[in-house]
Tab-separated table of C-alpha atoms in Angstrom:
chain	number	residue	atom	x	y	z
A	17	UNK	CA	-3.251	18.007	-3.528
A	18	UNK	CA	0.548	17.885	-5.006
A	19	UNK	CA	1.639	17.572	-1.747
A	20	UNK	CA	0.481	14.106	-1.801
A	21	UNK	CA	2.403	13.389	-4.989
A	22	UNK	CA	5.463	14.901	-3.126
A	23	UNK	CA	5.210	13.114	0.484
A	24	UNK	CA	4.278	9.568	-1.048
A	25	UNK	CA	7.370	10.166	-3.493
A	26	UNK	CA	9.658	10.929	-0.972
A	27	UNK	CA	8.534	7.643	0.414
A	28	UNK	CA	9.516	5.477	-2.682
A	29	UNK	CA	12.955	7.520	-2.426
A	30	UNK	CA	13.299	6.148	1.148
A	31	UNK	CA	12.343	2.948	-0.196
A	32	UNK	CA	14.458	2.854	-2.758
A	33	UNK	CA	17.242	3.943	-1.030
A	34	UNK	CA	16.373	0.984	2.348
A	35	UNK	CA	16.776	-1.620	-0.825
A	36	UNK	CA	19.352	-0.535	-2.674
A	37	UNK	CA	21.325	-1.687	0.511
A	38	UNK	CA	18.877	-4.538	2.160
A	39	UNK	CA	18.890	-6.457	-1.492
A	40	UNK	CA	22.801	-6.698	-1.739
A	41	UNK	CA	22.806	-7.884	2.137
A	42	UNK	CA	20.301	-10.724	0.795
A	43	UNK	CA	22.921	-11.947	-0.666
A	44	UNK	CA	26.301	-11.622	1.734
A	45	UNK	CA	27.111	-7.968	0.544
A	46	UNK	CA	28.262	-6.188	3.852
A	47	UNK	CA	27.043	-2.780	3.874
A	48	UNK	CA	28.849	0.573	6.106
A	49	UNK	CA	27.212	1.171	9.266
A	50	UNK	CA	26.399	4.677	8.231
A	51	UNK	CA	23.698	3.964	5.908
A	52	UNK	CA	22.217	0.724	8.143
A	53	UNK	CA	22.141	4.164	10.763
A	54	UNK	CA	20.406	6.011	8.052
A	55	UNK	CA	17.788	3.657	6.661
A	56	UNK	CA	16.877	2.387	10.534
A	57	UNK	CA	16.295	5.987	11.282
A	58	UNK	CA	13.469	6.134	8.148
A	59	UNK	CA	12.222	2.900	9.354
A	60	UNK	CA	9.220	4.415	11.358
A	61	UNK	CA	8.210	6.697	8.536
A	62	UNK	CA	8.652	4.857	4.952
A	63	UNK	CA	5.675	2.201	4.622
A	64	UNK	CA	3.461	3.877	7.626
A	65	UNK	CA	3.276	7.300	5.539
A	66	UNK	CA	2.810	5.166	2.219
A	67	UNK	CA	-0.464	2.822	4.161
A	68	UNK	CA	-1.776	6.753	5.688
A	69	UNK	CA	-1.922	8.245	2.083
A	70	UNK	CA	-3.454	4.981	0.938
A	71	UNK	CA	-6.126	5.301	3.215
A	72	UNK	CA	-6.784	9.429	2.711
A	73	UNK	CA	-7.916	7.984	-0.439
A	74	UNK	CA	-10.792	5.081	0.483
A	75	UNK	CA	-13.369	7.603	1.343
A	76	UNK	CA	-13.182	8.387	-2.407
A	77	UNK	CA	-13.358	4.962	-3.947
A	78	UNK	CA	-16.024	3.825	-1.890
A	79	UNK	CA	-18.279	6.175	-3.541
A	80	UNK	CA	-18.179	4.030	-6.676
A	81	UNK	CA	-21.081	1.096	-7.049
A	82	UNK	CA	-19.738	-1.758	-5.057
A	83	UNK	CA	-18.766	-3.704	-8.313
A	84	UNK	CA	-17.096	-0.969	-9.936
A	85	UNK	CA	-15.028	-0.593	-7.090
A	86	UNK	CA	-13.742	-4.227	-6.362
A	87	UNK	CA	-13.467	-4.378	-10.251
A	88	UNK	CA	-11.320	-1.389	-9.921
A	89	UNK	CA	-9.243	-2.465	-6.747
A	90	UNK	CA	-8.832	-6.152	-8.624
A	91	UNK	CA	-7.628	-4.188	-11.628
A	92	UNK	CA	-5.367	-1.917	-9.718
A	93	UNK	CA	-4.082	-3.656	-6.866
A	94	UNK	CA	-4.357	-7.592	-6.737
A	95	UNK	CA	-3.368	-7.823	-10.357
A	96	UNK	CA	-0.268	-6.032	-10.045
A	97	UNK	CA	0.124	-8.011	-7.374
A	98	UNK	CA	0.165	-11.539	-9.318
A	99	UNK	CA	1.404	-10.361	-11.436
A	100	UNK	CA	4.742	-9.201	-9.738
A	101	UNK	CA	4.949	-12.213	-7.875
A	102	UNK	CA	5.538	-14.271	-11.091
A	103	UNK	CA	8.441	-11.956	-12.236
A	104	UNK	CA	9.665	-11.971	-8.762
A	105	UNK	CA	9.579	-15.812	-8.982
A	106	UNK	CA	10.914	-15.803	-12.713
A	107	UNK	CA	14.098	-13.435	-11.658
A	108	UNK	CA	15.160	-13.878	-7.972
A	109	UNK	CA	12.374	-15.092	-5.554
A	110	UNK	CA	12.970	-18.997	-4.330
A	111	UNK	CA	11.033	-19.768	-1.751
A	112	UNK	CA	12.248	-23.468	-0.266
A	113	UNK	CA	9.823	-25.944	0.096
A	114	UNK	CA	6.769	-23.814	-1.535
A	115	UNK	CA	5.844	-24.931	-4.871
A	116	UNK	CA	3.995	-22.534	-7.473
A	117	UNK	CA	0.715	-23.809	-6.644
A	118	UNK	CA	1.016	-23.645	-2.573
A	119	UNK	CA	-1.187	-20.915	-1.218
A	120	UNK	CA	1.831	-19.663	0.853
A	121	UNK	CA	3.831	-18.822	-2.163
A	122	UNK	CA	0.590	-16.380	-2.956
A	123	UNK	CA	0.584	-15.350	0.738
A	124	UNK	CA	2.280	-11.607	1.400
A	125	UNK	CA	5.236	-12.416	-0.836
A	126	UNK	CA	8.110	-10.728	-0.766
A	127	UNK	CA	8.802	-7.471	-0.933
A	128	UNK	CA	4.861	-7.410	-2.660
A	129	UNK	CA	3.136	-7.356	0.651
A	130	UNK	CA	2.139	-3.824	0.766
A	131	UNK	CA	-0.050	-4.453	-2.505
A	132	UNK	CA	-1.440	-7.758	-0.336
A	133	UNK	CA	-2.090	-5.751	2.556
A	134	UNK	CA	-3.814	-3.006	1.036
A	135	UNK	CA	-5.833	-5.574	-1.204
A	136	UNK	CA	-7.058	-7.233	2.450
A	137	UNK	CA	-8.098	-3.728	3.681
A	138	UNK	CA	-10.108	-2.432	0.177
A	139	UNK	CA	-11.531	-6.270	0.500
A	140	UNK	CA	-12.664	-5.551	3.905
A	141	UNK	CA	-14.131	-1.711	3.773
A	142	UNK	CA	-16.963	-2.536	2.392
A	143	UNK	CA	-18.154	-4.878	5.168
A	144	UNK	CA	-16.928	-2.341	8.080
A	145	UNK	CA	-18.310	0.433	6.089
A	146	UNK	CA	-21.355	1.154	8.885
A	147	UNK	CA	-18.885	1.141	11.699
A	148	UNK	CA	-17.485	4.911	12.622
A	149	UNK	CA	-13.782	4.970	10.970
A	150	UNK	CA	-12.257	5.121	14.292
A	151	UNK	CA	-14.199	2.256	15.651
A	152	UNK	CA	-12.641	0.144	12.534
A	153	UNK	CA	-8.929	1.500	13.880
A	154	UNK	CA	-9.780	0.511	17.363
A	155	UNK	CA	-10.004	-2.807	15.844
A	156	UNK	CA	-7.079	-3.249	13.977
A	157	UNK	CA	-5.120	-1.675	16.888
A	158	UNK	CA	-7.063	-4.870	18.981
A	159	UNK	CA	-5.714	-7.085	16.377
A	160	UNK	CA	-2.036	-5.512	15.919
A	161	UNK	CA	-2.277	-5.915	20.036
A	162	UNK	CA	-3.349	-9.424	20.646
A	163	UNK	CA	-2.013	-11.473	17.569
A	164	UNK	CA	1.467	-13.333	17.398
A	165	UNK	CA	4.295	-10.342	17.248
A	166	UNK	CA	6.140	-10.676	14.359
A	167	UNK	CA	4.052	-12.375	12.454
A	168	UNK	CA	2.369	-11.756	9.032
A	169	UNK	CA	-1.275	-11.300	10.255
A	170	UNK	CA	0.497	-9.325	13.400
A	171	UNK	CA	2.137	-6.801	10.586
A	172	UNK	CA	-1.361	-6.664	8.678
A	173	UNK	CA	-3.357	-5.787	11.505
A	174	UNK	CA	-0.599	-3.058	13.051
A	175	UNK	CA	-0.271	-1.696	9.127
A	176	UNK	CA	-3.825	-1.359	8.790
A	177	UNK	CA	-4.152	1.198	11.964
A	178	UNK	CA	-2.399	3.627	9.185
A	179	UNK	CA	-4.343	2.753	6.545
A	180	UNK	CA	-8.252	3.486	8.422
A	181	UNK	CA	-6.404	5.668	10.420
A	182	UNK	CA	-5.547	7.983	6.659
A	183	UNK	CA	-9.039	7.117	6.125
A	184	UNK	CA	-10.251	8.835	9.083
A	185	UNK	CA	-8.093	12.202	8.456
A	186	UNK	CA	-9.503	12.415	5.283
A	187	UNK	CA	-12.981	12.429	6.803
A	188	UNK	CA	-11.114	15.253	8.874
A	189	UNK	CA	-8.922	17.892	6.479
A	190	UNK	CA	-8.546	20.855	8.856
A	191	UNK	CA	-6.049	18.319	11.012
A	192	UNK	CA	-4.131	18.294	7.936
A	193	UNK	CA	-4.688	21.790	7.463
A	194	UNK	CA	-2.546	22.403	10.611
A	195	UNK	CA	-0.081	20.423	10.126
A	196	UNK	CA	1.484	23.125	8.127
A	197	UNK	CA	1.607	25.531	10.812
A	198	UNK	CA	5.088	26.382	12.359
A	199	UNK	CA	4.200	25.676	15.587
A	200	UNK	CA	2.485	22.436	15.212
A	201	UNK	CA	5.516	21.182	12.660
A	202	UNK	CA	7.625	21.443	15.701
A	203	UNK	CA	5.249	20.239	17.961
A	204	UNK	CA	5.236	17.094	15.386
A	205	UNK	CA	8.699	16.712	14.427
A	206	UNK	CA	10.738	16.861	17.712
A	207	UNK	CA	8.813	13.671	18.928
A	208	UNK	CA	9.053	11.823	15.061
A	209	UNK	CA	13.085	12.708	15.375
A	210	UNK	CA	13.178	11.470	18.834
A	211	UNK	CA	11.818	8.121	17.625
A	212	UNK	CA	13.912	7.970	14.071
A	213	UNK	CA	16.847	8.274	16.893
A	214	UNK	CA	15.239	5.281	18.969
A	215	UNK	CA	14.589	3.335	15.810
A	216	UNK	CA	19.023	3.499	14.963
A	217	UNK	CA	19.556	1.937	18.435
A	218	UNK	CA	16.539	-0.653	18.926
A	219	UNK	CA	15.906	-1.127	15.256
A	220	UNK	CA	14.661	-4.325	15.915
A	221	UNK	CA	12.802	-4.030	19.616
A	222	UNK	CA	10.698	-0.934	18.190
A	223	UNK	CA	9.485	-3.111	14.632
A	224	UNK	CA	5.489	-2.916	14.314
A	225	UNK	CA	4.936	-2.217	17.832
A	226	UNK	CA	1.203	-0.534	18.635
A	227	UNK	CA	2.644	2.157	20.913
A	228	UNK	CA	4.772	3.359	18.504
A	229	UNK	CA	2.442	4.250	15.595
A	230	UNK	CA	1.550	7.906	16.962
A	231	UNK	CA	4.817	8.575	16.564
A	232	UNK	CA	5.165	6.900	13.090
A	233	UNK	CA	2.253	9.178	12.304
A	234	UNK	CA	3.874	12.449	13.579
A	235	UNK	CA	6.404	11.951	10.781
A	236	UNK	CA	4.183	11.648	8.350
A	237	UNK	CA	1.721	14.808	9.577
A	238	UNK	CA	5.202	16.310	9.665
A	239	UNK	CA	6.020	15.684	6.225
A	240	UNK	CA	2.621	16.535	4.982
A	241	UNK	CA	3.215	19.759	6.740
A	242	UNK	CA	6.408	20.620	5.163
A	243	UNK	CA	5.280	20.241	1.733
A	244	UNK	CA	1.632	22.089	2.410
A	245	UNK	CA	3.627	25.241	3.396
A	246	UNK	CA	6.230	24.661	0.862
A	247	UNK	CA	5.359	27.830	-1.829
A	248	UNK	CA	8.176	26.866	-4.318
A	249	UNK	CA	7.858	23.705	-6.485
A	250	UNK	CA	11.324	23.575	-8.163
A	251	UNK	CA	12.778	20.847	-10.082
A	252	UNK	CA	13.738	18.579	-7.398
A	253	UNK	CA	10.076	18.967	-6.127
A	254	UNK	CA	8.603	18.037	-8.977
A	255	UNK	CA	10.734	15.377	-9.593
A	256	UNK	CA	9.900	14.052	-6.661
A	257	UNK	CA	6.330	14.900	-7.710
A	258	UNK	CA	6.415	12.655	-10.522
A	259	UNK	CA	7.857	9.495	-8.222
A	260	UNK	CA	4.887	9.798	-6.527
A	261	UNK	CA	2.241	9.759	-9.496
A	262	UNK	CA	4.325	6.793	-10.384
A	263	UNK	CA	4.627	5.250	-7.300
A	264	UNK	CA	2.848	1.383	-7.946
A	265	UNK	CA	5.462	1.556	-11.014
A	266	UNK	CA	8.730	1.874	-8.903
A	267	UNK	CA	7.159	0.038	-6.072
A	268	UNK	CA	6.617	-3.426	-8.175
A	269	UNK	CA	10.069	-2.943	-10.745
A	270	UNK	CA	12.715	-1.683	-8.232
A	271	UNK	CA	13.181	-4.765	-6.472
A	272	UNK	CA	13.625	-7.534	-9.216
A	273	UNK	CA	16.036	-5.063	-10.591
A	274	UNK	CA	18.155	-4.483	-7.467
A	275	UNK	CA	18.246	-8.572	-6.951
A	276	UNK	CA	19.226	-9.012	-10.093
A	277	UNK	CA	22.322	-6.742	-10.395
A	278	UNK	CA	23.270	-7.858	-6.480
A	279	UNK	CA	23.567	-10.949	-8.109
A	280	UNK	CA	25.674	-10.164	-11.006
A	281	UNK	CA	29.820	-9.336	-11.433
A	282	UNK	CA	28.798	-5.707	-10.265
A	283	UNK	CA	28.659	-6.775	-6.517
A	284	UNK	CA	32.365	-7.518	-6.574
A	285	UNK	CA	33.064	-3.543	-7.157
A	286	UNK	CA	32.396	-2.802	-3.086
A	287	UNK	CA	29.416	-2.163	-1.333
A	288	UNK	CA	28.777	1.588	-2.346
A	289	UNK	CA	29.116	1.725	-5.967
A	290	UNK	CA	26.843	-1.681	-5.806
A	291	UNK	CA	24.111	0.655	-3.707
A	292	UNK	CA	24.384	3.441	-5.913
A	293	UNK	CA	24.425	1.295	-9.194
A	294	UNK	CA	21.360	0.084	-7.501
A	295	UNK	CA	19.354	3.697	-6.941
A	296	UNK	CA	20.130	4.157	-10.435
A	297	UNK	CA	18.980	1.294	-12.215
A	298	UNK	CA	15.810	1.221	-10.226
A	299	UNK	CA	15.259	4.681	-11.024
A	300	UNK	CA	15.857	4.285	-14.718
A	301	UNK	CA	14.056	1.501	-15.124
A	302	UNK	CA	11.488	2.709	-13.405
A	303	UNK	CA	10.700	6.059	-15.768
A	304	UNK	CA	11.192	4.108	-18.505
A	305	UNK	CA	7.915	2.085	-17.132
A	306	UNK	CA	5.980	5.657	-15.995
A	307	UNK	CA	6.803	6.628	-19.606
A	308	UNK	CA	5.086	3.550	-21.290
A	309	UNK	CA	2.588	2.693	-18.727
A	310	UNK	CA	-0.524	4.231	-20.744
A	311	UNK	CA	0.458	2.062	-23.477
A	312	UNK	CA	-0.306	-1.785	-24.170
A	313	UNK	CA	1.489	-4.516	-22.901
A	314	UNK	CA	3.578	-1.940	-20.360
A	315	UNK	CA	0.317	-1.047	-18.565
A	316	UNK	CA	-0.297	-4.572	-18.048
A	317	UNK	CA	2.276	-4.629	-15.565
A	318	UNK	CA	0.613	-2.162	-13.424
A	319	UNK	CA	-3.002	-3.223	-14.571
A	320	UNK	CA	-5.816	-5.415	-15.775
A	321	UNK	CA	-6.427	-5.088	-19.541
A	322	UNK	CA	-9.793	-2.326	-19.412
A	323	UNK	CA	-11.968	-5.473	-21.126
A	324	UNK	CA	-11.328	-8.103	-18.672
A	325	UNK	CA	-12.021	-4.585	-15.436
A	326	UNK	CA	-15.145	-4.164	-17.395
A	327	UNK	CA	-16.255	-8.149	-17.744
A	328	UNK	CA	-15.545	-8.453	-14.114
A	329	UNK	CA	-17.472	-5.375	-12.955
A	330	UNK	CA	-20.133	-6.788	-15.540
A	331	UNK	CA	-20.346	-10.265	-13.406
A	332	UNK	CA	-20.297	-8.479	-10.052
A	333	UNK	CA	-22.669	-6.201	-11.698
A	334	UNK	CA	-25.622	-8.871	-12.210
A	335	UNK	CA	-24.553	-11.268	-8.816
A	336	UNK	CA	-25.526	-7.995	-6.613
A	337	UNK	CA	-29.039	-7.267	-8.671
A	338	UNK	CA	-29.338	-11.258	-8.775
A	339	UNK	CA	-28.814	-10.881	-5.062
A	340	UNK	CA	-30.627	-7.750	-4.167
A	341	UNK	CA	-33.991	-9.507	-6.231
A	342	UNK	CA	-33.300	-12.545	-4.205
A	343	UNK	CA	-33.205	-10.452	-0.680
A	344	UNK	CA	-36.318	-8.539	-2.206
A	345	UNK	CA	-38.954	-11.838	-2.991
A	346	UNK	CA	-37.424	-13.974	-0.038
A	347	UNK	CA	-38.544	-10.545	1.768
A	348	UNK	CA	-41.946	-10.492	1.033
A	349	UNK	CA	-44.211	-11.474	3.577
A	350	UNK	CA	-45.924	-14.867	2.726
A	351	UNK	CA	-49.759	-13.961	3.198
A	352	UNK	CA	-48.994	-11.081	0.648
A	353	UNK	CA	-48.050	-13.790	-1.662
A	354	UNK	CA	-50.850	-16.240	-0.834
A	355	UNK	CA	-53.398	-12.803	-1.844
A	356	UNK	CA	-52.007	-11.925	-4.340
A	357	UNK	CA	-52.322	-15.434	-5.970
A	358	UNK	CA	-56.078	-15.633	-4.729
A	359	UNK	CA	-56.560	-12.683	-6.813
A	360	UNK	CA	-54.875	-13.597	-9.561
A	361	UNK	CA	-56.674	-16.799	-10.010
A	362	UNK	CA	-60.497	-14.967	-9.140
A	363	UNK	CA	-60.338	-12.717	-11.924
């Protein structure tokens, strides 16, 4: 499926191109209306198509033993996580009145939320495994509905109605399968458009609302479409191919990097060359990690060491047969026990 490679990089382009104006703003750098107009418009469409593609792939990793697959999702996900955090911390990231240790300064942080959210929702498949996949949307549409708007539990409930929800088309390719139909891409993208246009004017009364997601979705089927029917794979496609293999690299480094040169002498060359300068820093820095990533200490970055995976899937490994011969004595019925002592002691 390259067309996943392609839509989820052209979602870390997006990104990268929100932050690359949103970082310098952090920090009093006034940015043209014209590209606030542009990124708003994207709004609906960057992290709901990223949490959609995340889910398409769940189905898949759940057919792994249960402690090979938290193992894996500790190695690949909530490490990274910490991870990032601490060079977030160590280069730009001061959060007032939360110390290191607080829980809150471990808490959705930053920019790194995605990673946390994602790390809630592998946590949580497991335990909602038995319930039909749209029954487990239905809930996190109950919970994007009823909790506080705005805040972070709000966001992690709306955000995980794309993640099940990519876990139920996955259960269901020939919707994807039409997506790349003429007919159906228009039937798609007029609506998406309609709401990338809403999103410039009410950028802020259309954030993480429920009603909104079918459109955010739309986009996304749209985009899936384009690049299912797509026949040529030229160098820009490819290119964007290889952001999307990459994506957890650019996702974590981007950010510290864009702070970083918001911060220094370069910000007092005007807003543009300070976004641009910013896209291509980012960018650089971030092959330079795809490049090196197989290799010790890069891949640390992006993952746990393969001994300390393996010791961990070890442990989980011998709790669950520790707990499954627990389940199966405390199961046995007690006269079966009491008769099969009798005999014991009779022969």
């Amino acid at each position: 499926m390259t067309w996943m490679d392609a839509v989820r990089g052209t979602a870390i382009v997006l990104l990268l191109i929100w932050h690359a104006s949103a970082v310098p703003e952090l920090y009093g750098v006034e940015m043209p209306e014209i590209i606030r107009s542009a990124n708003a418009f994207f709004l609906p469409f960057r992290m709901p198509t990223l949490m959609l593609l995340s889910g398409m792939l769940l189905e898949r990793s759940l057919r792994k033993p249960l402690p090979r697959y938290l193992a894996g999702k500790a190695s690949m996900v909530v490490w990274p996580y910490l991870v990032w955090v601490v060079i977030a911390k160590l280069t730009f990231l001061e959060q007032a009145g939360l110390p290191w240790w607080h829980w809150r300064a471990w808490y959705a942080t930053s920019y790194l939320w995605f990673l946390f959210f994602i790390a809630v929702y592998y946590a949580a498949a497991p335990l909602l495994r038995r319930l039909p996949i749209w029954a487990t949307v239905g809930l996190a549409a109950l919970g994007a509905i009823l909790l506080d708007a705005g805040s972070m539990e709000q966001r992690m409930a709306y955000f995980a109605v794309f993640f099940f929800g990519g876990a139920w088309l996955a259960c269901n390719p020939a919707l994807l399968d039409r997506a790349s139909r003429p007919r159906v891409l228009v039937l798609l993208g007029l609506p998406a458009i309609a709401f990338g246009g809403a999103s410039v004017l009410l950028p802020d009364a259309l954030h993480h609302l429920l009603w909104g997601a079918p459109l955010s979705v739309a986009g996304s089927l749209a985009l899936i479409g384009l690049f299912s029917a797509a026949r040529r794979h030229g160098v820009v496609r490819r290119s964007v191919e290889f952001l999307g293999r990459s994506s957890i690299v650019f996702y974590v480094s981007h950010f510290p990097v864009m702070a970083l040169l918001s911060q220094s002498p370069l910000a007092d060359g005007g807003a543009l060359l300070l976004a641009v300068s910013n896209i291509v820093a980012a960018v650089l820095v971030g092959v330079a990690l795809s490049v090196g990533k197989s290799h010790a200490p890069v891949a640390w970055l992006f993952r746990a060491p393969r001994p300390l995976t393996d010791a961990l899937a070890g442990s989980l490994s011998s709790l669950s047969g520790a707990a499954r011969r627990r389940l199966s004595d405390s199961g046995q019925p007690t006269d079966s026990r009491a008769a099969e002592r009798q005999s014991v002691t009779s022969e």
